[in-house]
Amino acid sequence: MKIVRLSDHLVCPLGHDTETTLEAVLQGRSELRLHSDWQHLPEPVCASLFEPDGIASAFAENGQTDQGYTRFEQLAIASAAPAIARSGIDPASPRVLFVLSTTKGNVELLGGNGAGQSESVSPVWSAERLARHFGNPNIPLVVSNACISGLCAQIYAPRALQSGRYDQAVIVGADVLSSFIVSGFQSFKALSQQPCRPFDRERNGLNLGEGAATLVIGRVENADGAWTLCQGAIRNDANHISGPSRTGEGACQALKATLAGICPDEAAMISVHGTATLYNDEMEAVALQRAGLDHLPVNAYKGYLGHTLGAAGLLESVLSMHAIDRGVIPATRGFSEPGVSVPLQVSNQPRTTDKKAFIKMLSGFGGCNAALYYRKGGTQ
Amino acid sequence: MRLLQYIRVNSEGIWLNGRFSALPTGDWAEALYRQDGIQYPKFFKMDHLCRIGWMASELLLAGENDRFEPRTDRAVILFNRSGSLCNDTQYQTTIQDPDNYFPSPALFVYTLPNIVTGEIAIRNGYRGETSCYLLPDFDAGILVETSRQALQDPGTRSLLTGWVECAPGQSDDLLLCLVDAETEENWNEKNLLQLYRYGHL
């Protein structure tokens, strides 16, 4: 049995659907801007943010009616509704699983002194509202594995489908920004006040971004030309809860496990995490070399979208599928001069490809790393 | 799959492989840490969720041979309902004060509920899968199914899995199990529910 993409949809400040967003990426555009008065933060923040009414309008464009949903929930639904409609699945079926990938969900509802709203702050609450919005009767699963959540969700759901319990899954990744999240990354001194520069010599930190993406997958006998989620793996560095491993241990092991039995040269590219922090990008370069993959083209999307946290794994995988469908390896925006210890095939120009597979990888707090191999048309 | 070890902790006490002991008063995890003479200073940097999950894993794994040898074949897959709400609340309270808008990064990292899986992985040298999932309630069926499905990764042969829940103003609620891929069907929904309800089989 194969696990294939049935449909997808994404919503981010660059576009309210996948094609518009990909077009913007291929044109080298970004909504990363320095916001000096956003949420009365003491420091300006360079981020990819929706306009104040951006999420509400994406939600309304899809013909959804408001039922007191929060900004975060509206965004999740705005990405899920068109994907579900196009997939042809019945979301109300007990054979459909809903999976929500998010790092902080509705955390912006935590009020002064942390008071109140504790029920609706929980991602579990939002996941249930999301599933019920589409009439789904099952208990939805929330994946909360820091920045790798979006890939973990795409590893969990295929496993659940392979077990036979479900036929299809709706995988939604979403995060919105709040002073809570921004302050945390600022406290780590991880943020750049300019658009980020993945793998560049001058890179000095990451940008945060808002966005959501939905992937609807199904279990089929024959992949029949569809994008297939072949295999993936999650591995821990067992090294540090907030610092990337210097040896890239977990990322290297996740890549090796993901590519067991697969010829990596079939892959058009490795879409890396590429946050543009000094340590993340160096760690990834070391991991790629150790896994014997440093000869493959590499791309990173953070220079267009920022780091979209729980949405990143979905947004970046969906964009990669559509880019490769067009025969393009998207440029790494912000990259100019190599700035990691291992020579990598990074480029600030789009490259063409006739290959029909790619690897997505992410790393996150807690020492976790994930990789997943996608191939169009199915078998290994 | 085979259930090897288990520990249940709730407001009534601790059941380690079915053997009951009373819960130390106050911070039970810290009391047990001191009582057992463990030397692991990182424990004191952890938030409450990490402390209770980590301490329960210490009790569960104490007797294992070659315990600290690095390994990739053991996954740590934990579930809860409230995520990192205890620490989130504290974090929000801290940044509410304009003088404290940039608190210590050590406080922010614990606003991610998967950190407890990382703390256990670091302590024990587990370089396998670590995952954290949230559910509306303890659900023995989903926990057992998820652990079975985790074996679809051929690198995973055993798991530390279970429920580690804490929320402001509520009692801690934990059930941690060590299970492996061997055929002995005592790892099932019925037994897991029995453990959650009664602390023993």
Coordinates of C-alpha atoms in Angstrom, one line a residue:
Chain A
M1 CA 0.0 0.0 0.0
K2 CA 1.2 3.5 -0.8
I3 CA 0.5 6.8 1.0
V4 CA -0.1 9.5 -1.5
R5 CA -1.0 13.2 -1.6
L6 CA -4.6 13.7 -2.6
S7 CA -4.5 17.5 -2.4
D8 CA -3.0 20.4 -0.6
H9 CA -3.5 24.1 0.1
L10 CA -1.5 26.7 1.9
V11 CA -2.1 30.2 3.2
C12 CA 0.7 32.6 4.1
P13 CA 1.4 36.3 3.8
L14 CA 2.8 35.7 0.3
G15 CA -0.4 34.1 -1.0
H16 CA -3.6 32.6 0.0
D17 CA -3.1 29.5 -2.1
T18 CA -0.3 27.2 -3.1
E19 CA 0.2 28.4 -6.7
T20 CA 0.2 32.1 -5.8
T21 CA 2.7 31.5 -3.1
L22 CA 5.0 29.3 -5.3
E23 CA 4.8 32.0 -8.0
A24 CA 5.9 34.6 -5.5
V25 CA 8.8 32.3 -4.3
L26 CA 9.9 31.7 -7.8
Q27 CA 9.9 35.5 -8.4
G28 CA 12.1 35.9 -5.3
R29 CA 9.5 37.8 -3.3
S30 CA 9.0 37.8 0.4
E31 CA 6.9 39.5 3.1
L32 CA 9.7 39.6 5.6
R33 CA 9.7 43.2 7.0
L34 CA 10.9 45.0 10.0
H35 CA 7.9 45.8 12.2
S36 CA 8.7 48.4 14.8
D37 CA 5.4 48.9 16.5
W38 CA 3.9 45.4 16.3
Q39 CA 2.2 44.4 19.5
H40 CA 4.1 47.1 21.4
L41 CA 7.2 45.0 21.5
P42 CA 10.2 46.8 23.0
E43 CA 12.4 45.8 20.0
P44 CA 11.5 45.8 16.3
V45 CA 11.0 42.4 14.8
C46 CA 11.6 41.3 11.2
A47 CA 8.9 38.8 10.4
S48 CA 6.5 37.5 7.7
L49 CA 3.2 38.6 9.1
F50 CA -0.3 38.6 7.8
E51 CA -2.0 42.0 7.4
P52 CA -4.3 42.8 10.3
D53 CA -7.3 41.4 8.4
G54 CA -5.3 38.9 6.3
I55 CA -6.3 35.7 8.1
A56 CA -10.0 36.8 8.4
S57 CA -10.1 37.5 4.7
A58 CA -8.4 34.2 3.8
F59 CA -11.0 32.5 6.0
A60 CA -13.9 34.4 4.4
E61 CA -12.6 33.8 0.8
N62 CA -13.1 30.1 1.4
G63 CA -16.8 30.6 2.1
Q64 CA -16.4 29.8 5.8
T65 CA -18.7 31.3 8.3
D66 CA -17.4 32.5 11.6
Q67 CA -18.3 30.6 14.6
G68 CA -16.2 32.5 17.1
Y69 CA -13.0 31.0 15.8
T70 CA -9.7 32.5 16.9
R71 CA -7.2 33.9 14.5
F72 CA -5.2 30.7 14.7
E73 CA -8.3 28.5 14.2
Q74 CA -9.4 30.6 11.2
L75 CA -6.0 30.2 9.6
A76 CA -6.0 26.4 10.1
I77 CA -9.5 26.1 8.6
A78 CA -8.7 28.5 5.8
S79 CA -5.9 26.1 4.8
A80 CA -7.9 22.9 5.3
A81 CA -11.2 23.8 3.6
P82 CA -9.9 24.1 0.0
A83 CA -7.6 21.1 0.4
I84 CA -10.5 18.9 1.7
A85 CA -12.8 20.2 -1.0
R86 CA -10.3 19.3 -3.8
S87 CA -9.4 15.9 -2.3
G88 CA -12.9 14.5 -2.8
I89 CA -12.8 12.8 0.6
D90 CA -15.7 12.9 3.0
P91 CA -14.1 14.6 6.1
A92 CA -17.1 13.5 8.2
S93 CA -16.2 9.9 7.7
P94 CA -14.9 7.9 10.8
R95 CA -12.3 6.6 8.4
V96 CA -10.7 10.0 8.2
L97 CA -8.1 11.1 10.7
F98 CA -7.4 14.8 11.5
V99 CA -3.8 15.7 12.6
L100 CA -2.9 19.2 13.7
S101 CA 0.7 20.3 13.8
T102 CA 1.4 23.4 15.9
T103 CA 3.9 24.7 18.4
K104 CA 1.8 27.2 20.3
G105 CA -1.7 27.3 18.8
N106 CA -3.8 29.9 20.7
V107 CA -1.1 30.9 23.1
E108 CA -1.8 34.6 22.4
L109 CA -5.1 34.1 24.4
L110 CA -3.1 33.7 27.6
G111 CA -4.0 37.0 29.3
G112 CA -2.3 39.2 31.9
N113 CA -0.8 37.2 34.7
G114 CA -1.4 34.1 32.6
A115 CA -5.0 34.3 33.7
G116 CA -8.0 32.7 32.1
Q117 CA -8.7 31.1 28.8
S118 CA -6.7 28.0 29.8
E119 CA -9.1 25.7 28.0
S120 CA -9.1 27.4 24.7
V121 CA -5.3 28.1 24.9
S122 CA -4.8 24.4 24.5
P123 CA -4.0 23.1 21.0
V124 CA -6.3 20.2 21.8
W125 CA -9.2 22.6 21.9
S126 CA -8.3 24.0 18.5
A127 CA -7.8 20.6 17.0
E128 CA -11.3 19.5 18.2
R129 CA -12.9 22.6 16.8
L130 CA -11.1 22.0 13.5
A131 CA -12.2 18.4 13.2
R132 CA -15.8 19.2 14.2
H133 CA -15.9 22.1 11.7
F134 CA -15.7 19.5 9.0
G135 CA -18.0 17.1 10.9
N136 CA -15.2 14.6 11.7
P137 CA -16.2 12.4 14.6
N138 CA -12.7 11.1 15.6
I139 CA -10.4 12.3 18.3
P140 CA -7.9 14.6 16.4
L141 CA -4.2 14.2 17.2
V142 CA -2.0 17.2 18.0
V143 CA 1.6 16.9 17.1
S144 CA 3.7 19.0 19.5
N145 CA 7.3 18.3 18.6
A146 CA 8.7 21.8 18.4
C147 CA 9.9 22.9 15.0
I148 CA 9.9 19.5 13.5
S149 CA 6.1 19.0 14.2
G150 CA 5.1 19.4 10.5
L151 CA 7.3 16.5 9.4
C152 CA 6.3 14.4 12.4
A153 CA 2.7 14.8 11.5
Q154 CA 3.5 13.6 8.0
I155 CA 5.3 10.6 9.6
Y156 CA 2.5 9.8 12.1
A157 CA -0.4 10.0 9.7
P158 CA 1.0 7.6 7.1
R159 CA 1.7 5.1 9.9
A160 CA -1.9 5.4 11.1
L161 CA -3.1 4.8 7.5
Q162 CA -0.8 1.9 7.0
S163 CA -2.2 0.2 10.1
G164 CA -5.5 0.1 8.3
R165 CA -7.5 2.0 10.9
Y166 CA -8.0 5.1 8.6
D167 CA -8.2 5.5 4.8
Q168 CA -7.3 9.2 4.6
A169 CA -5.8 11.9 6.8
V170 CA -6.1 15.6 6.8
I171 CA -2.8 17.0 8.1
V172 CA -2.9 20.7 9.0
G173 CA 0.1 22.7 10.1
A174 CA -0.4 26.2 11.5
D175 CA 1.1 28.8 13.7
V176 CA 0.5 32.5 14.3
L177 CA 2.9 34.9 16.0
S178 CA 2.4 36.6 19.3
S179 CA 4.5 38.5 21.7
F180 CA 4.9 35.3 23.6
I181 CA 6.7 33.5 20.8
V182 CA 8.7 36.6 19.6
S183 CA 9.9 37.3 23.1
G184 CA 11.1 33.7 23.5
F185 CA 13.1 33.8 20.3
Q186 CA 14.5 37.2 21.2
S187 CA 15.5 35.9 24.6
F188 CA 17.6 33.3 22.7
K189 CA 19.1 36.2 20.6
A190 CA 18.1 34.0 17.7
L191 CA 16.4 36.6 15.6
S192 CA 17.8 38.7 12.8
Q193 CA 16.5 42.2 12.2
Q194 CA 17.1 41.8 8.5
P195 CA 15.7 39.3 6.1
C196 CA 17.5 36.1 7.0
R197 CA 20.4 34.6 5.0
P198 CA 20.4 30.8 5.2
F199 CA 23.9 29.3 4.8
D200 CA 25.5 32.6 4.1
R201 CA 28.7 33.9 5.7
E202 CA 26.8 37.0 7.0
R203 CA 23.9 35.1 8.4
N204 CA 23.0 36.3 11.9
G205 CA 19.7 34.7 12.9
L206 CA 16.3 33.7 11.9
N207 CA 13.0 35.4 11.1
L208 CA 9.7 34.2 12.3
G209 CA 6.7 33.8 10.0
E210 CA 3.0 33.1 10.1
G211 CA 1.3 30.5 7.9
A212 CA -0.7 27.3 7.5
A213 CA -0.6 24.4 5.1
T214 CA -2.8 21.4 4.7
L215 CA -1.9 18.1 3.1
V216 CA -4.7 15.5 2.5
I217 CA -3.3 12.0 2.1
G218 CA -4.8 8.7 1.3
R219 CA -3.9 5.0 1.3
V220 CA -4.0 3.5 -2.2
E221 CA -2.9 0.3 -4.0
N222 CA -1.2 2.1 -6.7
A223 CA 0.4 5.6 -6.6
D224 CA -0.5 6.2 -10.2
G225 CA 1.7 9.2 -10.7
A226 CA 0.8 10.9 -7.3
W227 CA 3.3 12.3 -4.9
T228 CA 4.1 9.5 -2.4
L229 CA 5.3 9.9 1.2
C230 CA 7.8 7.1 1.0
Q231 CA 9.4 6.9 4.4
G232 CA 10.6 9.2 7.1
A233 CA 12.3 9.1 10.5
I234 CA 12.7 11.0 13.7
R235 CA 15.9 10.9 15.7
N236 CA 17.2 12.7 18.7
D237 CA 20.7 14.2 19.3
A238 CA 20.6 13.2 22.9
N239 CA 22.9 16.2 23.4
H240 CA 21.2 19.4 24.3
I241 CA 17.6 20.7 24.7
S242 CA 18.2 24.0 22.9
G243 CA 21.5 23.9 21.1
P244 CA 22.0 22.1 17.8
S245 CA 24.4 19.2 18.0
R246 CA 27.9 20.0 16.7
T247 CA 28.1 16.6 15.1
G248 CA 24.7 16.7 13.5
E249 CA 24.1 13.3 15.0
G250 CA 20.3 13.2 15.1
A251 CA 19.9 14.9 11.7
C252 CA 22.4 12.5 10.2
Q253 CA 20.7 9.5 11.7
A254 CA 17.3 10.7 10.6
L255 CA 18.6 11.1 7.0
K256 CA 20.2 7.7 7.0
A257 CA 17.1 6.0 8.3
T258 CA 14.9 7.9 5.8
L259 CA 17.1 6.9 2.9
A260 CA 17.5 3.2 3.8
G261 CA 17.0 1.3 0.6
I262 CA 16.6 4.5 -1.5
C263 CA 19.1 5.8 -4.0
P264 CA 19.5 9.5 -2.9
D265 CA 20.6 10.6 -6.3
E266 CA 17.0 10.2 -7.5
A267 CA 16.3 13.3 -5.4
A268 CA 16.2 16.6 -7.1
M269 CA 17.0 18.4 -3.9
I270 CA 17.2 18.4 -0.1
S271 CA 14.9 21.0 1.3
V272 CA 16.7 21.7 4.6
H273 CA 15.6 23.6 7.7
G274 CA 18.0 26.5 6.9
T275 CA 16.9 28.8 9.7
A276 CA 19.9 31.0 9.1
T277 CA 21.2 30.8 12.7
L278 CA 24.9 30.2 12.9
Y279 CA 24.5 26.9 14.6
N280 CA 21.6 25.4 12.8
D281 CA 23.0 25.8 9.3
E282 CA 26.4 24.6 10.3
M283 CA 24.9 21.5 12.0
E284 CA 22.8 20.7 8.9
A285 CA 25.9 21.0 6.7
V286 CA 27.8 18.6 8.9
A287 CA 24.9 16.2 9.0
L288 CA 24.5 16.2 5.2
Q289 CA 28.2 15.5 4.8
R290 CA 28.1 12.7 7.3
A291 CA 25.1 11.2 5.5
G292 CA 26.9 11.4 2.2
L293 CA 24.4 13.8 0.7
D294 CA 26.4 17.0 0.4
H295 CA 26.6 16.6 -3.4
L296 CA 22.9 17.1 -3.8
P297 CA 21.2 20.5 -4.5
V298 CA 20.1 22.1 -1.2
N299 CA 17.3 24.7 -0.8
A300 CA 15.8 26.6 2.1
Y301 CA 12.6 28.6 2.2
K302 CA 13.1 30.7 5.3
G303 CA 14.2 33.7 3.3
Y304 CA 10.7 33.9 1.8
L305 CA 8.4 32.7 4.6
G306 CA 10.4 33.0 7.7
H307 CA 10.3 30.2 10.2
T308 CA 6.7 29.2 10.3
L309 CA 7.2 26.8 13.3
G310 CA 4.5 24.1 13.4
A311 CA 3.5 24.9 9.8
A312 CA 7.1 24.8 8.4
G313 CA 7.2 21.1 7.6
L314 CA 3.9 21.2 5.7
L315 CA 4.4 24.5 4.0
E316 CA 7.9 23.7 2.8
S317 CA 7.0 20.1 1.7
V318 CA 3.9 21.3 -0.3
L319 CA 5.9 24.0 -2.0
S320 CA 8.6 21.5 -2.9
M321 CA 6.1 19.2 -4.5
H322 CA 4.7 22.0 -6.7
A323 CA 8.1 23.4 -7.5
I324 CA 9.4 20.0 -8.7
D325 CA 6.2 19.5 -10.7
R326 CA 7.4 22.6 -12.6
G327 CA 10.9 21.2 -12.9
V328 CA 12.4 23.9 -10.6
I329 CA 14.6 23.8 -7.5
P330 CA 13.7 27.2 -5.9
A331 CA 16.5 29.5 -5.1
T332 CA 17.6 30.0 -1.5
R333 CA 16.7 33.7 -0.9
G334 CA 19.2 35.5 1.2
F335 CA 22.1 33.3 0.4
S336 CA 25.1 34.9 -1.3
E337 CA 28.5 33.6 0.0
P338 CA 29.0 30.1 1.5
G339 CA 29.2 30.3 5.2
V340 CA 29.4 26.8 6.6
S341 CA 32.3 24.4 7.0
V342 CA 31.1 21.9 4.3
P343 CA 30.7 23.0 0.7
L344 CA 27.0 22.6 -0.1
Q345 CA 25.1 23.0 -3.4
V346 CA 23.1 26.0 -2.3
S347 CA 22.1 28.7 -4.8
N348 CA 20.4 32.0 -4.8
Q349 CA 19.2 31.3 -8.4
P350 CA 16.4 28.8 -9.3
R351 CA 17.8 25.6 -10.9
T352 CA 16.0 23.3 -13.3
T353 CA 15.6 19.6 -12.6
D354 CA 13.9 16.6 -14.3
K355 CA 14.0 14.5 -11.2
K356 CA 10.8 13.7 -9.4
A357 CA 11.8 13.2 -5.7
F358 CA 13.1 15.2 -2.8
I359 CA 14.1 15.0 0.8
K360 CA 12.7 17.4 3.5
M361 CA 14.5 17.8 6.8
L362 CA 13.9 19.8 10.0
S363 CA 15.5 20.1 13.4
G364 CA 14.1 21.5 16.6
F365 CA 14.3 22.3 20.3
G366 CA 14.5 19.2 22.4
G367 CA 17.2 17.8 20.2
C368 CA 14.8 16.4 17.7
N369 CA 15.4 16.0 14.0
A370 CA 13.2 14.6 11.2
A371 CA 13.5 13.7 7.6
L372 CA 11.1 12.5 5.0
Y373 CA 11.5 11.2 1.4
Y374 CA 8.9 12.1 -1.2
R375 CA 8.7 10.7 -4.7
K376 CA 6.3 11.3 -7.5
G377 CA 4.8 8.1 -8.9
G378 CA 5.3 5.9 -6.0
T379 CA 7.6 3.0 -5.5
Q380 CA 11.1 3.5 -4.2
Chain B
M1 CA 4.4 -6.2 21.8
R2 CA 5.5 -6.8 25.4
L3 CA 5.1 -4.6 28.5
L4 CA 8.3 -4.8 30.5
Q5 CA 8.0 -2.1 33.2
Y6 CA 5.5 0.5 34.3
I7 CA 5.0 3.3 36.7
R8 CA 1.8 5.1 37.6
V9 CA 1.7 8.3 39.5
N10 CA -1.4 10.2 40.6
S11 CA -2.6 12.1 43.7
E12 CA -3.1 8.8 45.6
G13 CA 0.5 7.6 45.2
I14 CA 3.0 5.8 43.1
W15 CA 2.8 2.3 41.7
L16 CA 6.1 1.0 40.3
N17 CA 5.4 -2.3 38.6
G18 CA 2.4 -2.7 40.8
R19 CA 4.2 -2.0 44.1
F20 CA 2.6 0.9 45.9
S21 CA 4.3 3.7 47.8
A22 CA 2.9 6.9 49.1
L23 CA 3.6 10.1 47.3
P24 CA 6.0 12.3 49.2
T25 CA 4.4 15.6 50.2
G26 CA 5.1 18.8 48.3
D27 CA 7.2 18.4 45.2
W28 CA 7.2 14.6 44.9
A29 CA 9.7 14.5 42.0
E30 CA 12.3 16.6 43.9
A31 CA 11.7 14.6 47.1
L32 CA 12.4 11.3 45.3
Y33 CA 15.4 12.8 43.5
R34 CA 16.9 13.6 46.8
Q35 CA 15.8 10.4 48.5
D36 CA 17.4 8.3 45.8
G37 CA 20.7 10.3 45.9
I38 CA 20.7 11.0 42.2
Q39 CA 23.4 13.3 40.9
Y40 CA 22.1 15.2 37.9
P41 CA 22.2 18.9 38.4
K42 CA 20.3 19.6 35.2
F43 CA 17.2 18.3 37.1
F44 CA 17.0 21.6 38.9
K45 CA 16.9 23.6 35.7
M46 CA 13.9 21.7 34.4
D47 CA 10.3 22.9 34.5
H48 CA 7.6 20.9 36.3
L49 CA 6.6 18.8 33.3
C50 CA 10.1 17.7 32.7
R51 CA 10.8 17.0 36.3
I52 CA 7.9 14.7 36.8
G53 CA 8.4 12.9 33.5
W54 CA 12.1 12.6 34.0
M55 CA 11.8 11.4 37.6
A56 CA 9.2 8.8 36.7
S57 CA 11.5 7.6 33.9
E58 CA 14.4 7.3 36.4
L59 CA 12.4 5.1 38.6
L60 CA 11.2 3.0 35.7
L61 CA 14.6 2.5 34.2
A62 CA 16.7 2.2 37.3
G63 CA 17.3 -1.5 37.1
E64 CA 18.1 -1.7 33.4
N65 CA 21.5 -3.2 32.4
D66 CA 23.8 -1.0 30.3
R67 CA 21.4 1.8 30.9
F68 CA 23.5 4.7 29.7
E69 CA 25.0 3.2 26.6
P70 CA 24.0 5.3 23.6
R71 CA 21.3 3.6 21.5
T72 CA 19.1 4.4 18.6
D73 CA 16.6 1.6 18.9
R74 CA 14.6 3.0 21.7
A75 CA 11.9 5.7 21.1
V76 CA 10.4 8.1 23.7
I77 CA 6.8 8.8 22.7
L78 CA 4.8 10.8 25.3
F79 CA 1.3 12.2 25.4
N80 CA -0.6 14.6 27.5
R81 CA -3.5 17.0 27.4
S82 CA -2.2 20.4 28.6
G83 CA 1.0 20.5 26.7
S84 CA 3.4 22.9 28.5
L85 CA 0.5 25.0 30.0
C86 CA 2.2 25.1 33.5
N87 CA 5.3 26.8 32.1
D88 CA 3.4 28.8 29.4
T89 CA 1.4 30.5 32.2
Q90 CA 4.6 31.3 34.1
Y91 CA 6.2 32.6 31.0
Q92 CA 3.3 34.8 30.1
T93 CA 3.3 36.2 33.6
T94 CA 7.0 37.0 33.4
I95 CA 6.9 38.8 30.1
Q96 CA 3.8 40.8 31.2
D97 CA 6.3 42.8 33.3
P98 CA 8.0 45.2 30.8
D99 CA 11.3 44.9 32.7
N100 CA 11.2 41.2 32.1
Y101 CA 10.2 41.0 28.5
F102 CA 13.3 39.1 27.6
P103 CA 13.5 36.5 30.3
S104 CA 16.1 33.7 30.5
P105 CA 16.0 31.5 27.4
A106 CA 15.9 28.6 29.8
L107 CA 12.4 29.6 30.6
F108 CA 11.2 29.8 27.0
V109 CA 12.5 26.5 25.9
Y110 CA 10.2 24.7 28.4
T111 CA 7.2 26.3 26.7
L112 CA 7.5 23.3 24.3
P113 CA 6.0 20.1 25.7
N114 CA 8.4 17.8 23.8
I115 CA 11.4 19.0 25.9
V116 CA 10.6 16.3 28.4
T117 CA 11.3 13.6 25.7
G118 CA 14.6 15.4 25.0
E119 CA 15.6 15.4 28.7
I120 CA 14.9 11.7 28.9
A121 CA 16.9 11.1 25.7
I122 CA 19.8 13.1 26.9
R123 CA 19.9 11.4 30.3
N124 CA 19.9 7.9 28.8
G125 CA 21.7 8.4 25.5
Y126 CA 18.6 7.6 23.4
R127 CA 19.2 8.7 19.9
G128 CA 16.1 7.1 18.5
E129 CA 12.7 8.7 17.8
T130 CA 11.3 11.2 20.3
S131 CA 7.7 12.4 19.9
C132 CA 5.1 14.3 21.8
Y133 CA 1.4 14.3 21.1
L134 CA -1.5 16.0 22.7
L135 CA -5.0 14.4 23.2
P136 CA -8.1 15.6 24.9
D137 CA -7.9 12.8 27.5
F138 CA -5.9 9.8 28.4
D139 CA -6.7 7.3 25.7
A140 CA -5.4 3.8 26.1
G141 CA -6.4 2.8 22.6
I142 CA -4.5 5.6 20.9
L143 CA -1.4 5.1 23.1
V144 CA -1.2 1.4 22.3
E145 CA -1.9 2.0 18.6
T146 CA 0.7 4.7 18.3
S147 CA 3.3 2.6 19.9
R148 CA 2.6 -0.3 17.5
Q149 CA 2.7 2.0 14.6
A150 CA 6.1 3.4 15.8
L151 CA 7.5 0.0 15.1
Q152 CA 7.0 0.6 11.4
D153 CA 10.3 2.4 11.7
P154 CA 12.6 -0.6 11.5
G155 CA 15.1 1.2 13.7
T156 CA 12.8 1.2 16.7
R157 CA 12.7 -1.9 18.8
S158 CA 11.5 -0.6 22.2
L159 CA 9.7 2.4 23.5
L160 CA 9.3 4.4 26.6
T161 CA 5.8 5.6 26.2
G162 CA 2.9 7.0 28.2
W163 CA 1.0 9.9 29.6
V164 CA 2.7 12.8 31.5
E165 CA 0.2 15.4 32.4
C166 CA 0.3 18.5 34.6
A167 CA -1.8 21.6 34.7
P168 CA -2.0 24.6 37.0
G169 CA -4.0 23.7 40.1
Q170 CA -4.3 20.0 39.2
S171 CA -2.6 16.9 40.5
D172 CA 0.1 15.3 38.4
D173 CA -1.1 12.4 36.4
L174 CA 1.4 10.0 34.9
L175 CA 1.6 6.5 33.4
L176 CA 4.9 5.5 31.8
C177 CA 5.6 2.1 30.3
L178 CA 8.6 0.4 28.9
V179 CA 7.6 -1.9 26.0
D180 CA 9.4 -3.8 23.3
A181 CA 8.7 -5.5 20.0
E182 CA 8.8 -9.0 21.4
T183 CA 5.6 -11.1 20.9
E184 CA 3.8 -11.3 24.1
E185 CA 0.4 -9.6 23.9
N186 CA 0.2 -8.1 27.3
W187 CA 0.6 -4.7 25.7
N188 CA -3.0 -3.9 24.9
E189 CA -5.7 -1.3 25.5
K190 CA -7.3 -3.3 28.2
N191 CA -4.1 -3.7 30.3
L192 CA -3.1 -0.1 29.8
L193 CA -6.5 1.1 30.9
Q194 CA -6.3 -1.2 34.0
L195 CA -2.9 0.3 34.8
Y196 CA -4.2 3.8 34.4
R197 CA -7.2 3.1 36.7
Y198 CA -5.7 0.9 39.3
G199 CA -1.9 1.2 39.0
H200 CA -1.4 -2.5 38.6
L201 CA -2.5 -5.5 36.5

